[in-house]
PDB file of C-alpha atoms and ligand atoms in Angstrom:
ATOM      1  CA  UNK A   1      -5.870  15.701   1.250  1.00 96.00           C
ATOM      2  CA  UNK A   2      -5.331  12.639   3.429  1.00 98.00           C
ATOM      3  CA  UNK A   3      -1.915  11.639   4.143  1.00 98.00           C
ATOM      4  CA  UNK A   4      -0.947   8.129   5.115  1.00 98.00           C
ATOM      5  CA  UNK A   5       2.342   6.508   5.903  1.00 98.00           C
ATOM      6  CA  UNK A   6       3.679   4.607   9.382  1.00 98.00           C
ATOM      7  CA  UNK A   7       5.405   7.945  10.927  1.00 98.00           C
ATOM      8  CA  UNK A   8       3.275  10.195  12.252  1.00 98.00           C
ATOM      9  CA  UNK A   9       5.690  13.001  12.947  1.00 98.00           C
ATOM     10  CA  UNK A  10       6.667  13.088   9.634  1.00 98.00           C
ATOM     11  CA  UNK A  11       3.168  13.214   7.777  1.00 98.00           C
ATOM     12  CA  UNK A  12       2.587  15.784  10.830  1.00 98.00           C
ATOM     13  CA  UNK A  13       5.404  18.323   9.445  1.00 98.00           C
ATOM     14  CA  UNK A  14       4.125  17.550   5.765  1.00 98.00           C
ATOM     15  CA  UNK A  15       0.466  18.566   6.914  1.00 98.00           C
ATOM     16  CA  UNK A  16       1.630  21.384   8.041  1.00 98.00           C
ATOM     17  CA  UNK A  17       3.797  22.568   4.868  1.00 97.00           C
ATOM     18  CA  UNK A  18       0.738  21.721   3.524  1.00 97.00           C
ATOM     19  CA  UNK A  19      -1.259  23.827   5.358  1.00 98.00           C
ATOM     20  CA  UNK A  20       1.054  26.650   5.458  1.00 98.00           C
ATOM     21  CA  UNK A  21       0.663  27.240   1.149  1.00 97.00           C
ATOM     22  CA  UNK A  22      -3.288  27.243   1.725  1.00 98.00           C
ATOM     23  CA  UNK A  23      -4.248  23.466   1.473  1.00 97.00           C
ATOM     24  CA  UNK A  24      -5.540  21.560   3.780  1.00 97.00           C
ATOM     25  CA  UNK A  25      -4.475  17.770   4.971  1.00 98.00           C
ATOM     26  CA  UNK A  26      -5.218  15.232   7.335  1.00 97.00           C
ATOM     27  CA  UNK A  27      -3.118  12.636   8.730  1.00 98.00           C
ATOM     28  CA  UNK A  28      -3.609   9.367   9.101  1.00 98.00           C
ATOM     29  CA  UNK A  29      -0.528   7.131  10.474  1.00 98.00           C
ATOM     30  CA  UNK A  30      -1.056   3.256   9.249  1.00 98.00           C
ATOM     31  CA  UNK A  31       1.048   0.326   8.535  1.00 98.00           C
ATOM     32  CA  UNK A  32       0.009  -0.915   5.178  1.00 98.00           C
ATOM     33  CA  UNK A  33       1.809  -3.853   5.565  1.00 98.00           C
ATOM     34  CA  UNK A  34      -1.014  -4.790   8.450  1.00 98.00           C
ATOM     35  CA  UNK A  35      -3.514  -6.883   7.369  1.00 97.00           C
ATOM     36  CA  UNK A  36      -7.203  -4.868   6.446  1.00 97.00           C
ATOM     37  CA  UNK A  37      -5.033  -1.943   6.138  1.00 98.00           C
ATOM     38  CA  UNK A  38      -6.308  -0.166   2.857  1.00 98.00           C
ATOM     39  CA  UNK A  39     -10.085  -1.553   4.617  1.00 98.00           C
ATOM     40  CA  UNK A  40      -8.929   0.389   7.148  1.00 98.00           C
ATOM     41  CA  UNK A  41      -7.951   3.814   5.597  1.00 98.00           C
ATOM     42  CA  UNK A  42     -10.905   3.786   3.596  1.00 97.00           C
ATOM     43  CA  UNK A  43     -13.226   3.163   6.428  1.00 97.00           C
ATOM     44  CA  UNK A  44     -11.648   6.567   8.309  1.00 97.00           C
ATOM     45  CA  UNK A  45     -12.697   8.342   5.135  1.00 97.00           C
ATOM     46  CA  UNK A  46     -16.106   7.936   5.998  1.00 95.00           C
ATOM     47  CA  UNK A  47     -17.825   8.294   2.656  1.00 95.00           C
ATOM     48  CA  UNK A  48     -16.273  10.915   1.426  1.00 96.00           C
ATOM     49  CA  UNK A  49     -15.979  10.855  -2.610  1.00 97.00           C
ATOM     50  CA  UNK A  50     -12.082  10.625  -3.536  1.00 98.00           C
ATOM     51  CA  UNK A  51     -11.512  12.643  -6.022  1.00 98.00           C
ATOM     52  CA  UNK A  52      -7.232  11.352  -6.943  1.00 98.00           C
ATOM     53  CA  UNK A  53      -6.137   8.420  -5.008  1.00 98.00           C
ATOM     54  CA  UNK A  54      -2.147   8.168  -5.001  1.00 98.00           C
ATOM     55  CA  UNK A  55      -0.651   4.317  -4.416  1.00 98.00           C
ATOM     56  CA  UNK A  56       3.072   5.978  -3.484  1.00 98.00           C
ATOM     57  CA  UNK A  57       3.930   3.610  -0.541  1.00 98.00           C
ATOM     58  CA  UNK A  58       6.868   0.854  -1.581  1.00 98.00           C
ATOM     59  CA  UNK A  59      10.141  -0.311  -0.648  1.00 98.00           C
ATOM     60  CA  UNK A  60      12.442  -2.646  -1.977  1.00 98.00           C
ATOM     61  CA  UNK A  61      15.447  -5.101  -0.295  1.00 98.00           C
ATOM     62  CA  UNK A  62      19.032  -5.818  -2.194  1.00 97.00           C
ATOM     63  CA  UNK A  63      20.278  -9.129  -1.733  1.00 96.00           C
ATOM     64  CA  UNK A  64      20.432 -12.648  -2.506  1.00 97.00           C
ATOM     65  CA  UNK A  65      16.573 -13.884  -2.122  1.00 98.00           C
ATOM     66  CA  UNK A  66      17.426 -17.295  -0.588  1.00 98.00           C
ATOM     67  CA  UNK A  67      19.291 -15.360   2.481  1.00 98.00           C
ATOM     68  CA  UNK A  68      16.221 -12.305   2.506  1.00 98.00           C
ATOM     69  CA  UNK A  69      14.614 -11.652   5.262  1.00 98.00           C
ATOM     70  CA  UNK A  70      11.105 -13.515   4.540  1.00 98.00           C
ATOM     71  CA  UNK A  71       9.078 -10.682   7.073  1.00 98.00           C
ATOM     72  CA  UNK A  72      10.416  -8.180   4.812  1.00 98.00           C
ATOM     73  CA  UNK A  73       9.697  -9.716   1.921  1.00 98.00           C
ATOM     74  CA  UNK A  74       6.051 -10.420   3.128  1.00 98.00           C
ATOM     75  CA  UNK A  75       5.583  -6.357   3.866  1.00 98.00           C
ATOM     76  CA  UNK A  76       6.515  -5.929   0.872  1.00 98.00           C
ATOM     77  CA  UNK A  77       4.579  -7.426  -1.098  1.00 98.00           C
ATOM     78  CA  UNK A  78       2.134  -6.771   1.738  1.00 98.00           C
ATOM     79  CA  UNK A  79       2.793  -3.085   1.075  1.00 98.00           C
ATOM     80  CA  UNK A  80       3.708  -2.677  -3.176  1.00 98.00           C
ATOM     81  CA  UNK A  81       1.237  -5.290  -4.006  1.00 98.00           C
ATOM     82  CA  UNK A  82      -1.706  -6.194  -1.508  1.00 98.00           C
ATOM     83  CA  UNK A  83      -2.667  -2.192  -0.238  1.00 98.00           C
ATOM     84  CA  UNK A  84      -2.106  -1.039  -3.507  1.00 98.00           C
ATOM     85  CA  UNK A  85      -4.608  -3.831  -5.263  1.00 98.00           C
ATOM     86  CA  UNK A  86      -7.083  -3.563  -2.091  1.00 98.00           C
ATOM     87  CA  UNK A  87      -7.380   0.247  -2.163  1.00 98.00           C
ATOM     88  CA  UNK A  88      -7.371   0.175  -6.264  1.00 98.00           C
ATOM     89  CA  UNK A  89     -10.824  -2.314  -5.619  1.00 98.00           C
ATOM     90  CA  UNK A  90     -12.077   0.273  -3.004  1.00 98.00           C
ATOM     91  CA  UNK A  91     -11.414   3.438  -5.093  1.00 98.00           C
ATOM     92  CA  UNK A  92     -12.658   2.487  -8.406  1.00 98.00           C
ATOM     93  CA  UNK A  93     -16.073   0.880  -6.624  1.00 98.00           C
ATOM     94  CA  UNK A  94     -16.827   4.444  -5.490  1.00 98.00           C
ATOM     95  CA  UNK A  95     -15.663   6.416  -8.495  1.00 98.00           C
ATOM     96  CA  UNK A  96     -17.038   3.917 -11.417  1.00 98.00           C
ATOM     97  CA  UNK A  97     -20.271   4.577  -9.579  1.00 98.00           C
ATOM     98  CA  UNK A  98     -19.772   8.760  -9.731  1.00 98.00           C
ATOM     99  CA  UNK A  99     -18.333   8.169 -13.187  1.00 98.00           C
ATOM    100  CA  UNK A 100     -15.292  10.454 -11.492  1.00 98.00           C
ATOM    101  CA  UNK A 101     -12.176   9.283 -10.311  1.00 98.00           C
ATOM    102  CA  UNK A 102      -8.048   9.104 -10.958  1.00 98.00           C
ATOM    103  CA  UNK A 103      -5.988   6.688  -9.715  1.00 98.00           C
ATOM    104  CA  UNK A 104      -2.263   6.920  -9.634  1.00 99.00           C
ATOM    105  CA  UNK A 105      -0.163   3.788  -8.983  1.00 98.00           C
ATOM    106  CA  UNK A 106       3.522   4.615  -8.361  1.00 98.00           C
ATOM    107  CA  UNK A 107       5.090   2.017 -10.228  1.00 98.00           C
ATOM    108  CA  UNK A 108       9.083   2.382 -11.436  1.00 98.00           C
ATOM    109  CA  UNK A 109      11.242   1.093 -13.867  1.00 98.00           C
ATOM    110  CA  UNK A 110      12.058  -1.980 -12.385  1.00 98.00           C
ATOM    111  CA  UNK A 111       8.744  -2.879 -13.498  1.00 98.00           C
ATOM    112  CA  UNK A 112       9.537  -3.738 -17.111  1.00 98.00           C
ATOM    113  CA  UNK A 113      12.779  -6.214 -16.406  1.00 98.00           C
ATOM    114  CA  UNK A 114      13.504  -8.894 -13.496  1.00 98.00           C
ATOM    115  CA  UNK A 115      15.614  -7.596 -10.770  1.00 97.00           C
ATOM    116  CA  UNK A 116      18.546 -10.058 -10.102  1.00 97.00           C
ATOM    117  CA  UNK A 117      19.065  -9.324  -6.304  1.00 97.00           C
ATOM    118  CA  UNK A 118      16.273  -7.199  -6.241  1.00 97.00           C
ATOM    119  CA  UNK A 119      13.887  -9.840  -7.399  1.00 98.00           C
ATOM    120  CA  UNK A 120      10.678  -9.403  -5.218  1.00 98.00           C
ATOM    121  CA  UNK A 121      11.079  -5.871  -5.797  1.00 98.00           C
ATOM    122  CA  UNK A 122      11.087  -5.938  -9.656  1.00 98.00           C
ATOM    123  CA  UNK A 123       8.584  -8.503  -9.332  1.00 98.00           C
ATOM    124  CA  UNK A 124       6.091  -6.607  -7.606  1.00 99.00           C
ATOM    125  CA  UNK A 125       6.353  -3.374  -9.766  1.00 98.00           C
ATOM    126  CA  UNK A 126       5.767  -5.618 -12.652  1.00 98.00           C
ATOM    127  CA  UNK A 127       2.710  -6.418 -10.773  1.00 99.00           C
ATOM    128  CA  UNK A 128       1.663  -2.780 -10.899  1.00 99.00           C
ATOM    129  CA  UNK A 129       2.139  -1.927 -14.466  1.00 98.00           C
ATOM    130  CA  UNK A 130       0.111  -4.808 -15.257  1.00 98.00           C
ATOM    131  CA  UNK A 131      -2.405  -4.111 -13.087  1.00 99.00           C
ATOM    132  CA  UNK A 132      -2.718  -0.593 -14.132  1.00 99.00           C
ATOM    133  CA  UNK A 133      -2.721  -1.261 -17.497  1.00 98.00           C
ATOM    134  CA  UNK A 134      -5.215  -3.737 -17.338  1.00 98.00           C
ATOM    135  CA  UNK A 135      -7.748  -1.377 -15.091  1.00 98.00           C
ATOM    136  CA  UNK A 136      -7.375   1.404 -17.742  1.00 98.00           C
ATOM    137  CA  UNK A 137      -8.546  -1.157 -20.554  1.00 98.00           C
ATOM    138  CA  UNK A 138     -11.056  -2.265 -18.545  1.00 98.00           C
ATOM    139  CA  UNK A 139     -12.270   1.070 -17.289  1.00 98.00           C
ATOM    140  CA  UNK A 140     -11.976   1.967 -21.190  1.00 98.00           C
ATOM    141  CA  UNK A 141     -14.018  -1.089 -22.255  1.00 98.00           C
ATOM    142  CA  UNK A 142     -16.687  -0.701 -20.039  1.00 98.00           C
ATOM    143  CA  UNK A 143     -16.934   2.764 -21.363  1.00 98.00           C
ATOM    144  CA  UNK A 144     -16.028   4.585 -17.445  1.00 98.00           C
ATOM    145  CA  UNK A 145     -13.982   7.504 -19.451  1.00 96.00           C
ATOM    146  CA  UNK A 146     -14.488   9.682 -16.683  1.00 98.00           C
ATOM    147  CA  UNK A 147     -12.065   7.407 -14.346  1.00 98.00           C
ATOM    148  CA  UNK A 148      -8.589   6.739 -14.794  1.00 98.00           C
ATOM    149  CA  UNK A 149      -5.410   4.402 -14.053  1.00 98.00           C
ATOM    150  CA  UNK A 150      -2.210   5.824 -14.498  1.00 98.00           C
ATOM    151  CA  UNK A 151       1.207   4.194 -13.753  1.00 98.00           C
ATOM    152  CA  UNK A 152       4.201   6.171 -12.602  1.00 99.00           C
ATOM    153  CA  UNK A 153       7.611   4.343 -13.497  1.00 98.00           C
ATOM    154  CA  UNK A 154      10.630   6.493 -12.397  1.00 98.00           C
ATOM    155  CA  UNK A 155      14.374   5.758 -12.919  1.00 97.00           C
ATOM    156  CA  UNK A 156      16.104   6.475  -9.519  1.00 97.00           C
ATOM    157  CA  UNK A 157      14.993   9.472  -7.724  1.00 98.00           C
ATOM    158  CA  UNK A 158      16.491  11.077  -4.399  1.00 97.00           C
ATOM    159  CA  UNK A 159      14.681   9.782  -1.174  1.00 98.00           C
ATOM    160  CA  UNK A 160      15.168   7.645   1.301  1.00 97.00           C
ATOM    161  CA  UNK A 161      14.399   4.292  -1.192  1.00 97.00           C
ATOM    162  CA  UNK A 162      18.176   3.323  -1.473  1.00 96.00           C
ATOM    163  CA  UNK A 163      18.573   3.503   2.041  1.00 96.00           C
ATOM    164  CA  UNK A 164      15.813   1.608   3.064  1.00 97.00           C
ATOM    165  CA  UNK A 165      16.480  -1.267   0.373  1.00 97.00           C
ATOM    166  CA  UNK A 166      20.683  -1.394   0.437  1.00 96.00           C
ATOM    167  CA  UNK A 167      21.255  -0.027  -2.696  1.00 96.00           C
ATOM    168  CA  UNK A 168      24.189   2.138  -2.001  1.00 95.00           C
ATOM    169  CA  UNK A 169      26.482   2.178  -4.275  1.00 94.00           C
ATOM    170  CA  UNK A 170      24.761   0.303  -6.879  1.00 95.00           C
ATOM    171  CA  UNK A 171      25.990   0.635 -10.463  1.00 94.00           C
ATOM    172  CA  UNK A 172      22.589   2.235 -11.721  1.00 93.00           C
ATOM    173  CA  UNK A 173      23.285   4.847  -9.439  1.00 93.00           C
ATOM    174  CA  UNK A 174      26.048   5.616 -11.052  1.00 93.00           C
ATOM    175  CA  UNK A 175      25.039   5.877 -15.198  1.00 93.00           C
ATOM    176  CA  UNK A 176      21.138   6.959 -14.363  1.00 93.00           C
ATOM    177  CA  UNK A 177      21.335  10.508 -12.641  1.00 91.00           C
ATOM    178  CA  UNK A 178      18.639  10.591  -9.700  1.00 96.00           C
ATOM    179  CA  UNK A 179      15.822  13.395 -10.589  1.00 97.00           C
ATOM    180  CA  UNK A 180      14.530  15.092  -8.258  1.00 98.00           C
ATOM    181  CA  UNK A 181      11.868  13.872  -6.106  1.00 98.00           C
ATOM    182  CA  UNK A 182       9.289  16.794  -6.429  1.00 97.00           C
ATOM    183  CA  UNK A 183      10.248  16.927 -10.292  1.00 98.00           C
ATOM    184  CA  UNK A 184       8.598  12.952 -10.670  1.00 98.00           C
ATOM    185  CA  UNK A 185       6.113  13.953  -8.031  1.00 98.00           C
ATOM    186  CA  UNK A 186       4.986  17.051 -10.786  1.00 98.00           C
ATOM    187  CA  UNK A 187       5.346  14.826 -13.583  1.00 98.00           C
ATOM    188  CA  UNK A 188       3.058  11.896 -12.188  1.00 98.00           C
ATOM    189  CA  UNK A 189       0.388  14.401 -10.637  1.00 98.00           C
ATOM    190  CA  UNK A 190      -0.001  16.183 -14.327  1.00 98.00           C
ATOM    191  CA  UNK A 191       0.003  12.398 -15.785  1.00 98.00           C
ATOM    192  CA  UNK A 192      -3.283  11.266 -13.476  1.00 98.00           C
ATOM    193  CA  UNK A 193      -4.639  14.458 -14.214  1.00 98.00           C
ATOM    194  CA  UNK A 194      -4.548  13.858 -18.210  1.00 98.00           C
ATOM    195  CA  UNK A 195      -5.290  10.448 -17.790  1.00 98.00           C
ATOM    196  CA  UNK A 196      -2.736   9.013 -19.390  1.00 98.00           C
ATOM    197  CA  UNK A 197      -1.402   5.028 -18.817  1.00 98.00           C
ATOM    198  CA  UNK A 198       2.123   4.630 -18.564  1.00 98.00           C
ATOM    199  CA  UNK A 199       4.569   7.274 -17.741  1.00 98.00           C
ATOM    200  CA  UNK A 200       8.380   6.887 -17.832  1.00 98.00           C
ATOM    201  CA  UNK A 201      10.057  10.306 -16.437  1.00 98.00           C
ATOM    202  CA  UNK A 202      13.100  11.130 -18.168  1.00 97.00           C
ATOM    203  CA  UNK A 203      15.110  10.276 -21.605  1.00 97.00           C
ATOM    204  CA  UNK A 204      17.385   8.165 -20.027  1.00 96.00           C
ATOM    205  CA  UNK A 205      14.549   5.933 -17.887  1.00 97.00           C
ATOM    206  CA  UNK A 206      12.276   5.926 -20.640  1.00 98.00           C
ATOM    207  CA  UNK A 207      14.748   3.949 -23.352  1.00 97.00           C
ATOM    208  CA  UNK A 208      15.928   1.667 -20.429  1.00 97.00           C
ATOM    209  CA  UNK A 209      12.431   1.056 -20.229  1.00 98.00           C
ATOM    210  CA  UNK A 210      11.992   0.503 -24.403  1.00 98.00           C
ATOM    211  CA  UNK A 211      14.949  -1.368 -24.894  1.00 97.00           C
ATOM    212  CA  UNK A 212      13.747  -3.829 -21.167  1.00 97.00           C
ATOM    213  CA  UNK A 213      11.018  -4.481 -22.821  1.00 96.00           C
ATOM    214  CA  UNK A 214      11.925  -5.208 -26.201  1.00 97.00           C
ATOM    215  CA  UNK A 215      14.589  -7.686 -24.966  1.00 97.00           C
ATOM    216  CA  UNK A 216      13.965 -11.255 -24.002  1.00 97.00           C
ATOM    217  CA  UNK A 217      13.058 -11.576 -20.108  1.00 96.00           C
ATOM    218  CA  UNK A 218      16.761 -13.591 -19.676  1.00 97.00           C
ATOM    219  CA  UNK A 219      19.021 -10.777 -21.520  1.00 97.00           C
ATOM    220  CA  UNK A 220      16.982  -8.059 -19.654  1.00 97.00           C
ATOM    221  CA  UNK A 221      18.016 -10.119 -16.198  1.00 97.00           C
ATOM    222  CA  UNK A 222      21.081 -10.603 -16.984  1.00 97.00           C
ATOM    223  CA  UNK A 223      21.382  -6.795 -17.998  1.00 96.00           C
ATOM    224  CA  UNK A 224      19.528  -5.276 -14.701  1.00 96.00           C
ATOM    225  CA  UNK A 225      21.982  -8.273 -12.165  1.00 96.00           C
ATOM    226  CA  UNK A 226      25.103  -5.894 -14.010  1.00 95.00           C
ATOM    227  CA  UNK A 227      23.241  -2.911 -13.312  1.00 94.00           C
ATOM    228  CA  UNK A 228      22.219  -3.738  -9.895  1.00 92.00           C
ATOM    229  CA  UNK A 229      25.172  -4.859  -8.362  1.00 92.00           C
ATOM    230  CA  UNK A 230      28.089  -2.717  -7.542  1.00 90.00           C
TER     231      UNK A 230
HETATM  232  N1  LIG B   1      13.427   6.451  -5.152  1.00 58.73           N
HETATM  233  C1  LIG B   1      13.518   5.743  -6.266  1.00 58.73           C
HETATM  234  O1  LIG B   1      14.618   5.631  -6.870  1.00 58.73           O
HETATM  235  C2  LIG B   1      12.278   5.104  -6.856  1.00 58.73           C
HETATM  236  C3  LIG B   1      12.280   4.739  -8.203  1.00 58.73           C
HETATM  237  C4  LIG B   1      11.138   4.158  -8.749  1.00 58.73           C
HETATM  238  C5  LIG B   1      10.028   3.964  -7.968  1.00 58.73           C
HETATM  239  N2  LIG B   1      10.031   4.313  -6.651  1.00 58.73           N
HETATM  240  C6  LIG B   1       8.828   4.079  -5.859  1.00 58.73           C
HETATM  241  O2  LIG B   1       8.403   5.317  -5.314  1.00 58.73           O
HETATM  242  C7  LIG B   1       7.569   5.056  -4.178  1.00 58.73           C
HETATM  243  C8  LIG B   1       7.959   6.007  -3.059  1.00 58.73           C
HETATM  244  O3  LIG B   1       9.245   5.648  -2.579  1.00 58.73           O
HETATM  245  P1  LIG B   1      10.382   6.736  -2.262  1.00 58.73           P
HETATM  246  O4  LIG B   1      11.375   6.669  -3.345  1.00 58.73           O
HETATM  247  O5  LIG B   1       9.780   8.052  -1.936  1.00 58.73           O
HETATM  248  O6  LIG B   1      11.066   6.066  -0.988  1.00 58.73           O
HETATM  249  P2  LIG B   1      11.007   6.520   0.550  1.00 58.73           P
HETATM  250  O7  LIG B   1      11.607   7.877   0.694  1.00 58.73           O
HETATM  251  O8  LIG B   1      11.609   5.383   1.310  1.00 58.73           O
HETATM  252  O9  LIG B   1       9.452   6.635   0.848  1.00 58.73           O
HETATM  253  C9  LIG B   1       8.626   5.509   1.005  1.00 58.73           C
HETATM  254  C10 LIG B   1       7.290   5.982   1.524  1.00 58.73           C
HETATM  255  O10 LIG B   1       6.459   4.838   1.741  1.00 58.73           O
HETATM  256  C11 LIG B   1       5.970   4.844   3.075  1.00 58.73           C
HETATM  257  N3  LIG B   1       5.838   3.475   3.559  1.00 58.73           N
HETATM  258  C12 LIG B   1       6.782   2.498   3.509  1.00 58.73           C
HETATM  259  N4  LIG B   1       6.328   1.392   4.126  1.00 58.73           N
HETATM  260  C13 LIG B   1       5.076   1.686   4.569  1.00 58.73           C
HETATM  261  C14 LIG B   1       4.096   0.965   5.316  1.00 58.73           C
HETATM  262  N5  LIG B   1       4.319  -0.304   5.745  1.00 58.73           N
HETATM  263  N6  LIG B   1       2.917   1.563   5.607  1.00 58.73           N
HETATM  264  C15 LIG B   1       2.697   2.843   5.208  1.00 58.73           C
HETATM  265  N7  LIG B   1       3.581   3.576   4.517  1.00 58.73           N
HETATM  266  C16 LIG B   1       4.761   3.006   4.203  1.00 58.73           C
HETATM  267  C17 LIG B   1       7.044   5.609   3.859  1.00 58.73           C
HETATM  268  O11 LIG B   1       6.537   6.186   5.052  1.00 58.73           O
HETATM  269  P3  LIG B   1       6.813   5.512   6.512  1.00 58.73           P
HETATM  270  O12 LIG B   1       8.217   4.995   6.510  1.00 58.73           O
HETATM  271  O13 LIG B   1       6.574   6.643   7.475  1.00 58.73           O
HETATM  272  O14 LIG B   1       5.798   4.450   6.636  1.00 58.73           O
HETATM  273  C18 LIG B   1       7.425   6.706   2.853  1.00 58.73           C
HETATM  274  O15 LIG B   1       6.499   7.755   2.896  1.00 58.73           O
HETATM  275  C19 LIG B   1       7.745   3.579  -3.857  1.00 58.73           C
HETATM  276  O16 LIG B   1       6.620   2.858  -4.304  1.00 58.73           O
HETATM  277  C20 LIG B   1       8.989   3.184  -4.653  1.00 58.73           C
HETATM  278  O17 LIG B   1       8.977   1.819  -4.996  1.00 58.73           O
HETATM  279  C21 LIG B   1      11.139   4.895  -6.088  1.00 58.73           C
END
């Protein structure tokens, strides 16, 4: 297992938990905002066939997008969109050509309705459900049924994502219970492992996500701006 995020210490102690139930990981501390990043990570891995890559790394940012930050905006889409799409390219080169390889794109909810406030955000998980759904066809087309695409779309789960993107005390937060982090984690793994395409966690998430996308793009708006603000 290679494990990749910006702090070190962290992946360090995770390596080590890791390590201490009988696996075995490496770290390897990157910013995938940096440009060449996922060139980068897949250049360290020297060859080595990759068996289940996981796209996990995201953040989001709550506000008004005329007043955003634009360098935050940039990593993320630098981050959700760019290292997820280059490492996608790099992984399925190498495991269309072993006819053996999963993919798992952590995706989320926010990917089937426009985010009001959170509009880069919802924006670029809609990015990755249609990119993930559009690899499986193709993968499926081109008759690669040993390699996979799956897309992860959680509600809210505990972590550090509302921090890091301002969502405290949000109304979603409120009506949609957070799950459990390793819960989602479980759920997603077995997902990849089955091969399956999209996967919404949860009752509550997953008629959010039927009723988002049955709705027209300007009701489902106007319904995720009442959900998203507090
Ligand atoms: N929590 C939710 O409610 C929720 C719901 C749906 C989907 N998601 C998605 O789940 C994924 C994981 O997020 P989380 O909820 O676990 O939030 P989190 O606790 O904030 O974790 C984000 C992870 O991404 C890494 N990361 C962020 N920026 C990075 C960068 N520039 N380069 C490398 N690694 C970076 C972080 O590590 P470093 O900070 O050390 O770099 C951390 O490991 C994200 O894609 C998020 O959009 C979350």
């Amino acid at each position: 297992m290679v494990l990749v995020a910006r702090r070190a210490e962290a992946l360090e102690a995770l390596a080590g938990e890791i390590g201490g139930r009988g696996g075995h990981a490496e770290v390897l501390p990157l910013d995938l905002a940096a440009p060449g990043a996922a060139a980068a990570l897949w250049q360290a891995l020297d060859g080595r066939q990759v068996g289940l890559v996981v796209n996990n790394a995201g953040f989001g940012l709550h506000g008004p997008f005329a007043s955003s930050d634009p360098a935050r905006l940039a990593a993320m889409i630098a981050v959700n969109v760019t290292a997820l799409t280059e490492l996608s390219r790099l992984a399925l080169g190498q495991m269309t050509a072993a006819g053996e390889g999963r993919i798992l794109n952590v995706a989320s909810l926010a990917g089937f309705a426009p985010g009001p406030n959170l509009a880069v955000y919802h924006a670029t998980k809609a990015y990755v459900v249609s990119l993930s759904v559009a690899l499986a066809e193709e993968l499926r087309r081109a008759g690669h049924r040993g390699v996979s695409v799956t897309a992860l779309c959680p509600g809210p789960v505990r972590t550090g994502f509302v921090r890091v993107a301002g969502l405290e005390g949000v109304r979603i937060l409120r009506l949609m219970p957070a799950a459990q982090a390793g819960r989602i984690a479980r759920i997603g793994y077995r997902a990849a492992m089955r091969r399956r395409g999209v996967v919404v966690p949860g009752v509550l998430p997953a008629v959010a996500a039927m009723l988002a996308r049955m709705a027209p793009p300007r009701l489902a708006a106007m319904a995720t701006g009442m959900l998203m603000s507090r």
